[in-house]
Amino acid sequence: MAGLISKYICPEYRQRIADNLSGIFNLCTDGLYITNREGITLALNRAYEELMGLRAEDLLARSVYDLDADGIFVGVEHAGIVRTGESFSSVQLVGDKKILLAEHPLFDVHGEVELVVTFVRDVTHSSEAGRGERASKVKEELLSKEHRLVAQSSGMLDLLQRLEWVASTDATILLLGEPGVGKDILARKIHEMSPRRDKKFFKIDCTHIAENFEESELVDQVSKKFSGIDIGDSVGFLTAAEHGTLFLDGIGELPLPLQSRLLEALQDGRGDVRIIAGTRRNLEEEVKAGRFRQDLFYRLRVAVSHIPPLRERKVDIIPLAHMFFERFCLQYQRRLRLLPEVEEAMSLYQWPGNVWELENIILSLVVSCENEAIGLADLPLAIQDIHRGQGGDIDQGEQVAGLDLHLEKFFRGKSLKDIMEAVEKEAIRYGMQNHDSISSLAKVFKVERSTLSRKVKKYGISS
């Protein structure tokens, strides 16, 4: 990369320019923020500090993932850029300013992403003069996040990596997961990564299909009320999805008579269609119970992917919350901000309704909050209670009482120091199993990251 840069600099001035690079950075009216492949902050300029309301000393040499876990929004879509090698731009609300972020990868001699450079510009007033095309494009870009997949947890990144290759084939994919985990978003992502990306993507909600729905309707005719697609009243699922992707959501709810008809249509090869199916049910158990056809299960079970629930990928909670928050603030023209205590409470909550629940709570906050700053009191009581330590499945007093059965054996022959260290080690070990980073766990434990990092090393706990 240095060779590419030096190509545009007179040889005799290269060192002088390098020596004055910081000054050159600070002459830019646009903000500049540079990270390496691992997400470590390498450089930024004064304009970035002013536009984002951050200080260089709080950012330099720190990972964007740790910063995000600490509630510091730096505006970098780092993981996606490193994974895809593609530029990314978005408009974010920072305080009362509308900020345009344009992020670009820089590659090394092997074609791998080496640096991510982010340009930051205040566009709060730029669209007000003309409105029209530029303003609508900005709005369209933010609203497009409705179908954007947020994945920073190791589990989701691994899943995406596996699906990237499968997407390049025409293999049938079966997506398994609890309601609300984002099966439809992942199905769209698979379609976008596939050779059929320029063709239509159709989603069919199988839970809405009635028992008396005829085979002719399944294969040749469909009312748009079932498909959710405005394609007219006489176009079939398979016909409408010709050359594209058909996502059968809730396939486990499909009545047995229609399972037979669907299997026949698929085996006959009616149409050139890529099939993705999704369900919250354990289809193997459904087959044993006689509620799902074994042969259809085998037909669908080519590439099976389990989508983890949100409680098992806590590192994704705040990025998802930010995405929904930005989209709804723009959609409803609200200038709001989330206080750190809100993000902390959201990180602790178990989210039984998964991404759906998170999205709807954020929507409720945006449309109903009367103050500019959204605080803990604006959250549902269940989340407030978790933050205050009152909402766990087991009362704290019950937990202590349960320990009494083992205290005598546990204390025998041990000093208070040994006992405290044993308890501390177990707490940290358990915490690390349920958090993707030391930073996020330090936030929950209310200790400095450096303190927790030392203790993790002291006890030999895997991070």
Short mmCIF file of C-alpha atoms in Angstrom, two decimals:
data_model
loop_
_atom_site.label_atom_id
_atom_site.label_comp_id
_atom_site.label_asym_id
_atom_site.label_seq_id
_atom_site.Cartn_x
_atom_site.Cartn_y
_atom_site.Cartn_z
CA MET A 1 0.00 0.00 0.00
CA ALA A 2 2.91 2.33 0.74
CA GLY A 3 4.04 1.86 -2.86
CA LEU A 4 0.66 2.94 -4.15
CA ILE A 5 0.71 6.05 -1.97
CA SER A 6 4.28 7.00 -2.92
CA LYS A 7 3.28 6.87 -6.60
CA TYR A 8 1.43 10.15 -6.11
CA ILE A 9 4.14 11.95 -4.09
CA CYS A 10 7.37 13.47 -5.40
CA PRO A 11 10.23 11.28 -4.12
CA GLU A 12 12.12 14.20 -2.57
CA TYR A 13 9.04 15.29 -0.57
CA ARG A 14 7.83 11.92 0.70
CA GLN A 15 9.54 12.11 4.09
CA ARG A 16 8.57 15.74 4.59
CA ILE A 17 4.93 14.99 3.88
CA ALA A 18 5.06 11.96 6.18
CA ASP A 19 6.51 14.18 8.94
CA ASN A 20 3.65 16.66 8.49
CA LEU A 21 0.88 14.12 8.03
CA SER A 22 -0.84 15.06 11.30
CA GLY A 23 -0.96 18.71 10.24
CA ILE A 24 -2.31 17.75 6.83
CA PHE A 25 -5.00 15.62 8.49
CA ASN A 26 -6.10 18.54 10.63
CA LEU A 27 -6.44 20.86 7.62
CA CYS A 28 -9.26 18.65 6.32
CA THR A 29 -12.74 20.00 7.03
CA ASP A 30 -14.11 16.45 6.81
CA GLY A 31 -13.51 14.13 9.71
CA LEU A 32 -11.05 11.26 9.19
CA TYR A 33 -10.95 8.05 11.22
CA ILE A 34 -8.56 5.18 10.38
CA THR A 35 -8.50 1.64 11.77
CA ASN A 36 -6.49 -1.45 10.90
CA ARG A 37 -7.92 -4.82 9.86
CA GLU A 38 -8.46 -5.82 13.51
CA GLY A 39 -10.42 -2.64 14.22
CA ILE A 40 -7.72 -0.86 16.26
CA THR A 41 -7.95 2.93 16.03
CA LEU A 42 -4.75 4.18 14.36
CA ALA A 43 -5.46 7.83 13.56
CA LEU A 44 -8.12 10.53 13.48
CA ASN A 45 -8.22 14.28 12.96
CA ARG A 46 -9.55 17.30 14.79
CA ALA A 47 -12.61 17.59 12.55
CA TYR A 48 -13.63 14.04 13.51
CA GLU A 49 -13.39 14.93 17.21
CA GLU A 50 -15.61 17.98 16.72
CA LEU A 51 -18.19 16.30 14.49
CA MET A 52 -18.55 13.16 16.61
CA GLY A 53 -18.12 14.84 20.01
CA LEU A 54 -15.27 12.49 20.96
CA ARG A 55 -11.65 12.90 22.10
CA ALA A 56 -8.62 11.35 20.43
CA GLU A 57 -7.13 10.23 23.74
CA ASP A 58 -10.26 8.14 24.41
CA LEU A 59 -10.07 6.38 21.03
CA LEU A 60 -6.48 5.88 19.89
CA ALA A 61 -5.11 2.32 20.16
CA ARG A 62 -8.57 1.04 21.16
CA SER A 63 -10.68 -1.47 19.22
CA VAL A 64 -13.90 -0.27 17.63
CA TYR A 65 -15.56 -3.38 19.09
CA ASP A 66 -14.44 -2.50 22.63
CA LEU A 67 -15.52 1.11 22.10
CA ASP A 68 -18.93 -0.05 20.94
CA ALA A 69 -19.25 -2.36 23.94
CA ASP A 70 -18.46 0.65 26.15
CA GLY A 71 -21.25 2.64 24.51
CA ILE A 72 -18.95 4.87 22.44
CA PHE A 73 -20.32 5.25 18.91
CA VAL A 74 -17.50 5.89 16.42
CA GLY A 75 -19.56 5.29 13.27
CA VAL A 76 -17.60 2.41 11.71
CA GLU A 77 -19.20 -0.65 10.07
CA HIS A 78 -15.87 -2.43 10.45
CA ALA A 79 -16.74 -6.15 10.41
CA GLY A 80 -18.81 -5.93 7.23
CA ILE A 81 -16.17 -3.96 5.33
CA VAL A 82 -13.35 -6.34 6.29
CA ARG A 83 -15.50 -9.36 5.39
CA THR A 84 -16.76 -8.08 2.03
CA GLY A 85 -14.01 -5.64 1.00
CA GLU A 86 -16.73 -3.23 -0.11
CA SER A 87 -17.23 0.45 0.75
CA PHE A 88 -20.18 1.43 2.92
CA SER A 89 -21.94 4.74 3.49
CA SER A 90 -24.70 5.77 5.85
CA VAL A 91 -26.24 8.77 7.53
CA GLN A 92 -26.32 8.75 11.33
CA LEU A 93 -27.90 11.08 13.87
CA VAL A 94 -25.20 12.29 16.28
CA GLY A 95 -26.75 14.60 18.85
CA ASP A 96 -28.64 17.19 16.82
CA LYS A 97 -26.49 16.70 13.71
CA LYS A 98 -27.06 14.51 10.68
CA ILE A 99 -23.67 12.95 9.90
CA LEU A 100 -22.69 11.32 6.61
CA LEU A 101 -20.18 8.48 7.08
CA ALA A 102 -18.35 7.12 4.04
CA GLU A 103 -16.17 4.10 4.85
CA HIS A 104 -13.64 2.63 2.45
CA PRO A 105 -11.25 -0.34 2.63
CA LEU A 106 -7.57 -0.04 1.67
CA PHE A 107 -5.92 -3.26 0.51
CA ASP A 108 -2.43 -4.71 0.94
CA VAL A 109 -0.36 -6.28 -1.85
CA HIS A 110 -2.21 -9.59 -1.34
CA GLY A 111 -5.61 -8.01 -1.87
CA GLU A 112 -6.57 -8.28 1.81
CA VAL A 113 -8.16 -5.37 3.67
CA GLU A 114 -5.38 -3.63 5.59
CA LEU A 115 -7.01 -0.37 6.68
CA VAL A 116 -10.52 1.03 6.91
CA VAL A 117 -10.72 4.80 6.31
CA THR A 118 -13.89 6.63 7.35
CA PHE A 119 -14.74 10.13 6.10
CA VAL A 120 -17.21 12.09 8.24
CA ARG A 121 -19.23 15.11 7.10
CA ASP A 122 -22.02 17.19 8.67
CA VAL A 123 -24.95 17.14 6.21
CA THR A 124 -27.55 18.56 8.61
CA HIS A 125 -28.25 21.60 6.44
CA SER A 126 -27.02 20.45 3.05
CA SER A 127 -30.33 18.82 2.11
CA GLU A 128 -32.49 21.65 3.47
CA ALA A 129 -31.61 24.03 0.63
CA GLY A 130 -32.60 21.67 -2.17
CA ARG A 131 -34.54 18.93 -0.37
CA GLY A 132 -35.55 16.83 -3.38
CA GLU A 133 -33.28 14.14 -4.72
CA ARG A 134 -30.38 14.25 -2.24
CA ALA A 135 -32.65 14.30 0.81
CA SER A 136 -34.72 11.41 -0.51
CA LYS A 137 -31.59 9.38 -1.25
CA VAL A 138 -30.32 9.90 2.28
CA LYS A 139 -33.67 8.85 3.69
CA GLU A 140 -33.89 5.85 1.39
CA GLU A 141 -30.44 4.69 2.49
CA LEU A 142 -31.31 4.78 6.16
CA LEU A 143 -34.69 3.16 5.66
CA SER A 144 -33.01 0.38 3.68
CA LYS A 145 -31.63 -0.85 7.01
CA GLU A 146 -34.99 -2.57 7.48
CA HIS A 147 -33.47 -5.55 5.67
CA ARG A 148 -29.88 -5.09 6.84
CA LEU A 149 -28.24 -7.92 8.75
CA VAL A 150 -26.27 -6.89 11.84
CA ALA A 151 -23.70 -9.46 12.91
CA GLN A 152 -20.74 -8.83 15.20
CA SER A 153 -20.95 -11.89 17.44
CA SER A 154 -18.66 -14.80 16.60
CA GLY A 155 -21.64 -17.15 16.25
CA MET A 156 -23.37 -15.02 13.61
CA LEU A 157 -20.15 -14.24 11.74
CA ASP A 158 -19.34 -17.96 11.56
CA LEU A 159 -22.87 -18.67 10.34
CA LEU A 160 -22.57 -16.03 7.61
CA GLN A 161 -19.23 -17.39 6.52
CA ARG A 162 -20.69 -20.89 6.13
CA LEU A 163 -23.73 -19.59 4.27
CA GLU A 164 -21.68 -17.47 1.88
CA TRP A 165 -20.46 -20.57 0.06
CA VAL A 166 -23.82 -22.35 0.21
CA ALA A 167 -25.47 -19.24 -1.24
CA SER A 168 -23.36 -19.58 -4.37
CA THR A 169 -25.01 -22.95 -5.08
CA ASP A 170 -28.65 -23.80 -5.72
CA ALA A 171 -28.88 -26.08 -2.68
CA THR A 172 -32.05 -25.92 -0.60
CA ILE A 173 -31.40 -24.21 2.74
CA LEU A 174 -33.30 -24.84 5.98
CA LEU A 175 -33.09 -22.05 8.58
CA LEU A 176 -33.93 -23.06 12.15
CA GLY A 177 -34.43 -20.71 15.07
CA GLU A 178 -36.80 -19.24 17.61
CA PRO A 179 -39.46 -16.74 16.50
CA GLY A 180 -37.96 -13.31 15.91
CA VAL A 181 -34.31 -14.31 15.42
CA GLY A 182 -34.27 -12.94 11.87
CA LYS A 183 -34.83 -15.92 9.59
CA ASP A 184 -36.39 -13.68 6.93
CA ILE A 185 -33.49 -11.20 7.05
CA LEU A 186 -30.98 -14.04 6.74
CA ALA A 187 -32.95 -15.53 3.84
CA ARG A 188 -32.75 -12.17 2.05
CA LYS A 189 -29.01 -12.04 2.75
CA ILE A 190 -28.56 -15.49 1.21
CA HIS A 191 -30.49 -14.32 -1.85
CA GLU A 192 -28.28 -11.21 -2.13
CA MET A 193 -25.12 -13.38 -1.98
CA SER A 194 -26.43 -15.80 -4.61
CA PRO A 195 -26.21 -15.73 -8.42
CA ARG A 196 -29.96 -14.98 -8.34
CA ARG A 197 -29.44 -11.65 -6.56
CA ASP A 198 -30.83 -9.68 -9.53
CA LYS A 199 -34.03 -11.76 -9.63
CA LYS A 200 -37.08 -11.62 -7.40
CA PHE A 201 -37.14 -12.66 -3.74
CA PHE A 202 -40.52 -13.98 -2.58
CA LYS A 203 -41.49 -14.70 1.01
CA ILE A 204 -44.46 -16.97 1.75
CA ASP A 205 -45.81 -17.15 5.31
CA CYS A 206 -46.92 -20.77 5.61
CA THR A 207 -48.72 -20.11 8.90
CA HIS A 208 -51.39 -18.17 6.98
CA ILE A 209 -52.18 -20.89 4.49
CA ALA A 210 -55.48 -22.61 5.23
CA GLU A 211 -56.15 -26.36 5.22
CA ASN A 212 -58.42 -26.13 2.17
CA PHE A 213 -55.87 -24.27 0.05
CA GLU A 214 -55.87 -26.21 -3.24
CA GLU A 215 -52.80 -27.60 -5.01
CA SER A 216 -53.60 -25.46 -8.04
CA GLU A 217 -53.37 -22.41 -5.81
CA LEU A 218 -50.11 -23.60 -4.26
CA VAL A 219 -48.46 -24.25 -7.60
CA ASP A 220 -50.32 -22.08 -10.11
CA GLN A 221 -52.46 -19.53 -8.28
CA VAL A 222 -52.07 -17.54 -5.10
CA SER A 223 -53.93 -14.66 -3.57
CA LYS A 224 -51.58 -11.88 -2.61
CA LYS A 225 -53.03 -11.87 0.91
CA PHE A 226 -51.04 -15.06 1.59
CA SER A 227 -47.77 -14.04 0.03
CA GLY A 228 -47.60 -10.43 1.07
CA ILE A 229 -46.41 -9.69 -2.48
CA ASP A 230 -48.33 -7.37 -4.78
CA ILE A 231 -48.14 -9.59 -7.85
CA GLY A 232 -51.81 -9.92 -8.74
CA ASP A 233 -54.37 -12.55 -7.94
CA SER A 234 -53.48 -15.30 -10.37
CA VAL A 235 -49.75 -15.85 -10.11
CA GLY A 236 -48.48 -18.92 -8.25
CA PHE A 237 -45.73 -19.21 -5.67
CA LEU A 238 -43.40 -21.19 -7.90
CA THR A 239 -44.40 -19.36 -11.07
CA ALA A 240 -43.94 -15.93 -9.50
CA ALA A 241 -40.54 -16.88 -8.10
CA GLU A 242 -39.27 -18.17 -11.46
CA HIS A 243 -35.46 -17.75 -11.69
CA GLY A 244 -35.49 -16.18 -8.22
CA THR A 245 -35.62 -17.26 -4.58
CA LEU A 246 -38.69 -18.55 -2.73
CA PHE A 247 -38.57 -18.31 1.08
CA LEU A 248 -41.10 -20.59 2.79
CA ASP A 249 -41.30 -19.09 6.26
CA GLY A 250 -42.95 -21.20 8.96
CA ILE A 251 -42.68 -24.38 6.88
CA GLY A 252 -43.28 -26.42 10.05
CA GLU A 253 -46.84 -25.02 10.25
CA LEU A 254 -47.80 -26.20 6.75
CA PRO A 255 -50.74 -28.67 6.91
CA LEU A 256 -49.93 -32.26 5.93
CA PRO A 257 -52.08 -32.26 2.74
CA LEU A 258 -50.17 -29.24 1.47
CA GLN A 259 -46.84 -30.78 2.46
CA SER A 260 -47.57 -33.58 -0.01
CA ARG A 261 -48.49 -31.14 -2.76
CA LEU A 262 -45.42 -29.00 -2.13
CA LEU A 263 -43.14 -32.06 -2.16
CA GLU A 264 -44.63 -33.19 -5.47
CA ALA A 265 -44.12 -29.77 -7.01
CA LEU A 266 -40.51 -29.62 -5.82
CA GLN A 267 -39.68 -33.13 -7.00
CA ASP A 268 -41.26 -32.48 -10.40
CA GLY A 269 -38.89 -29.55 -10.80
CA ARG A 270 -41.67 -27.16 -11.71
CA GLY A 271 -39.82 -23.95 -12.45
CA ASP A 272 -36.31 -22.70 -11.87
CA VAL A 273 -36.56 -21.63 -8.22
CA ARG A 274 -34.14 -21.56 -5.28
CA ILE A 275 -35.89 -22.79 -2.11
CA ILE A 276 -35.11 -21.49 1.37
CA ALA A 277 -37.31 -22.72 4.23
CA GLY A 278 -37.50 -21.49 7.80
CA THR A 279 -39.15 -22.78 10.96
CA ARG A 280 -39.16 -22.41 14.72
CA ARG A 281 -40.01 -26.09 15.14
CA ASN A 282 -37.72 -29.10 15.56
CA LEU A 283 -38.67 -30.87 12.33
CA GLU A 284 -37.08 -34.17 13.40
CA GLU A 285 -39.43 -34.24 16.39
CA GLU A 286 -42.33 -33.17 14.16
CA VAL A 287 -41.56 -36.11 11.84
CA LYS A 288 -41.55 -38.53 14.80
CA ALA A 289 -44.87 -37.10 15.98
CA GLY A 290 -46.39 -37.58 12.52
CA ARG A 291 -46.95 -33.87 11.95
CA PHE A 292 -44.36 -33.43 9.20
CA ARG A 293 -43.61 -35.62 6.21
CA GLN A 294 -40.28 -37.42 6.47
CA ASP A 295 -39.64 -37.26 2.72
CA LEU A 296 -40.27 -33.50 2.63
CA PHE A 297 -37.93 -33.08 5.61
CA TYR A 298 -35.20 -34.95 3.72
CA ARG A 299 -35.88 -32.78 0.65
CA LEU A 300 -35.41 -29.61 2.70
CA ARG A 301 -32.51 -30.85 4.86
CA VAL A 302 -29.71 -30.18 2.38
CA ALA A 303 -28.01 -27.27 4.14
CA VAL A 304 -29.28 -26.72 7.69
CA SER A 305 -28.38 -23.59 9.66
CA HIS A 306 -29.30 -22.83 13.27
CA ILE A 307 -29.71 -19.11 14.02
CA PRO A 308 -28.80 -18.41 17.67
CA PRO A 309 -31.29 -16.46 19.81
CA LEU A 310 -30.39 -12.90 20.74
CA ARG A 311 -29.60 -13.87 24.35
CA GLU A 312 -26.74 -16.04 23.03
CA ARG A 313 -25.24 -13.22 20.94
CA LYS A 314 -25.38 -10.31 23.34
CA VAL A 315 -22.66 -8.42 21.49
CA ASP A 316 -25.22 -7.89 18.68
CA ILE A 317 -27.84 -6.26 20.93
CA ILE A 318 -26.51 -2.69 20.99
CA PRO A 319 -25.54 -2.54 17.27
CA LEU A 320 -29.05 -3.80 16.44
CA ALA A 321 -30.58 -1.25 18.80
CA HIS A 322 -28.55 1.53 17.14
CA MET A 323 -29.68 0.41 13.68
CA PHE A 324 -33.37 0.38 14.62
CA PHE A 325 -33.01 3.65 16.56
CA GLU A 326 -31.41 5.48 13.62
CA ARG A 327 -34.00 4.16 11.17
CA PHE A 328 -37.01 5.08 13.28
CA CYS A 329 -35.60 8.49 14.27
CA LEU A 330 -35.26 9.34 10.59
CA GLN A 331 -38.61 7.82 9.67
CA TYR A 332 -40.48 9.83 12.31
CA GLN A 333 -38.21 12.91 12.22
CA ARG A 334 -37.23 12.64 15.88
CA ARG A 335 -33.98 13.95 17.38
CA LEU A 336 -33.35 11.65 20.30
CA ARG A 337 -30.48 9.93 22.05
CA LEU A 338 -30.18 6.80 24.17
CA LEU A 339 -28.60 7.28 27.59
CA PRO A 340 -25.86 4.77 28.56
CA GLU A 341 -28.10 3.27 31.26
CA VAL A 342 -30.60 2.26 28.56
CA GLU A 343 -27.96 0.40 26.57
CA GLU A 344 -26.68 -1.27 29.75
CA ALA A 345 -30.19 -2.45 30.64
CA MET A 346 -30.75 -3.75 27.12
CA SER A 347 -27.49 -5.70 27.32
CA LEU A 348 -28.65 -7.43 30.51
CA TYR A 349 -32.15 -8.33 29.30
CA GLN A 350 -32.71 -11.85 27.90
CA TRP A 351 -34.94 -10.83 24.93
CA PRO A 352 -37.36 -13.79 24.79
CA GLY A 353 -38.89 -12.21 21.67
CA ASN A 354 -35.45 -11.87 20.08
CA VAL A 355 -34.86 -9.24 17.36
CA TRP A 356 -38.59 -8.66 16.85
CA GLU A 357 -38.98 -7.65 20.48
CA LEU A 358 -35.95 -5.36 20.36
CA GLU A 359 -37.18 -3.67 17.17
CA ASN A 360 -40.65 -3.04 18.57
CA ILE A 361 -39.34 -1.68 21.86
CA ILE A 362 -37.06 0.75 20.00
CA LEU A 363 -40.01 1.81 17.82
CA SER A 364 -42.11 2.40 20.93
CA LEU A 365 -39.35 4.52 22.50
CA VAL A 366 -38.94 6.66 19.38
CA VAL A 367 -42.64 7.39 18.83
CA SER A 368 -43.67 7.81 22.48
CA CYS A 369 -40.73 9.42 24.31
CA GLU A 370 -41.43 13.08 25.14
CA ASN A 371 -37.86 13.98 26.11
CA GLU A 372 -34.80 14.25 23.89
CA ALA A 373 -32.85 11.83 26.08
CA ILE A 374 -34.33 8.34 26.47
CA GLY A 375 -33.61 7.05 29.96
CA LEU A 376 -34.18 3.94 32.05
CA ALA A 377 -37.65 5.08 33.11
CA ASP A 378 -38.80 5.01 29.47
CA LEU A 379 -38.09 1.27 29.15
CA PRO A 380 -40.63 -1.49 29.89
CA LEU A 381 -40.69 -2.50 33.56
CA ALA A 382 -39.28 -5.97 32.82
CA ILE A 383 -36.09 -4.41 31.44
CA GLN A 384 -35.91 -1.83 34.23
CA ASP A 385 -36.15 -4.62 36.81
CA ILE A 386 -33.29 -6.55 35.18
CA HIS A 387 -31.13 -3.43 35.35
CA ARG A 388 -31.92 -3.03 39.04
CA GLY A 389 -31.16 -6.69 39.71
CA GLN A 390 -34.80 -7.59 40.43
CA GLY A 391 -35.82 -9.35 37.25
CA GLY A 392 -33.88 -12.61 37.20
CA ASP A 393 -35.54 -15.98 37.13
CA ILE A 394 -34.23 -16.69 40.64
CA ASP A 395 -34.44 -14.16 43.45
CA GLN A 396 -31.08 -13.11 44.89
CA GLY A 397 -32.13 -14.27 48.35
CA GLU A 398 -33.04 -17.68 46.96
CA GLN A 399 -29.62 -17.94 45.33
CA VAL A 400 -27.87 -17.24 48.64
CA ALA A 401 -30.12 -19.68 50.48
CA GLY A 402 -29.30 -22.35 47.94
CA LEU A 403 -25.62 -21.94 48.66
CA ASP A 404 -26.14 -22.79 52.34
CA LEU A 405 -26.29 -26.48 51.44
CA HIS A 406 -22.64 -26.39 50.40
CA LEU A 407 -21.10 -23.60 52.49
CA GLU A 408 -19.72 -25.75 55.30
CA LYS A 409 -17.90 -28.06 52.89
CA PHE A 410 -16.80 -25.13 50.75
CA PHE A 411 -15.39 -23.06 53.63
CA ARG A 412 -13.63 -25.90 55.45
CA GLY A 413 -9.87 -25.31 55.64
CA LYS A 414 -9.90 -22.21 53.44
CA SER A 415 -8.95 -18.64 54.23
CA LEU A 416 -11.29 -15.76 53.45
CA LYS A 417 -8.90 -14.71 50.67
CA ASP A 418 -9.10 -18.16 49.07
CA ILE A 419 -12.88 -18.18 49.31
CA MET A 420 -13.23 -14.71 47.76
CA GLU A 421 -10.88 -15.60 44.92
CA ALA A 422 -12.77 -18.83 44.22
CA VAL A 423 -16.08 -16.97 44.05
CA GLU A 424 -14.57 -14.22 41.91
CA LYS A 425 -13.03 -16.74 39.51
CA GLU A 426 -16.33 -18.57 39.08
CA ALA A 427 -18.23 -15.30 38.51
CA ILE A 428 -15.75 -14.19 35.83
CA ARG A 429 -15.71 -17.62 34.20
CA TYR A 430 -19.51 -17.67 34.00
CA GLY A 431 -19.58 -14.09 32.74
CA MET A 432 -17.09 -14.78 29.95
CA GLN A 433 -19.24 -17.68 28.75
CA ASN A 434 -22.15 -15.28 28.29
CA HIS A 435 -20.36 -12.25 26.83
CA ASP A 436 -18.35 -11.92 23.63
CA SER A 437 -15.75 -9.50 25.00
CA ILE A 438 -14.00 -8.43 28.19
CA SER A 439 -15.27 -4.89 27.60
CA SER A 440 -18.94 -5.87 27.62
CA LEU A 441 -18.51 -7.97 30.76
CA ALA A 442 -16.58 -5.17 32.49
CA LYS A 443 -19.53 -2.90 31.80
CA VAL A 444 -21.92 -5.37 33.45
CA PHE A 445 -19.59 -5.91 36.43
CA LYS A 446 -19.05 -2.12 36.70
CA VAL A 447 -15.25 -2.40 36.75
CA GLU A 448 -12.50 -1.03 34.52
CA ARG A 449 -11.69 -3.17 31.50
CA SER A 450 -8.01 -3.27 32.48
CA THR A 451 -8.93 -4.57 35.95
CA LEU A 452 -11.08 -7.36 34.55
CA SER A 453 -8.45 -8.20 31.92
CA ARG A 454 -5.82 -8.70 34.65
CA LYS A 455 -8.14 -10.99 36.60
CA VAL A 456 -8.96 -13.04 33.49
CA LYS A 457 -5.24 -13.61 32.97
CA LYS A 458 -4.68 -14.27 36.69
CA TYR A 459 -7.26 -17.07 36.78
CA GLY A 460 -6.33 -18.46 33.36
CA ILE A 461 -9.83 -17.96 31.98
CA SER A 462 -10.23 -18.12 28.21
CA SER A 463 -11.29 -14.80 26.70
#
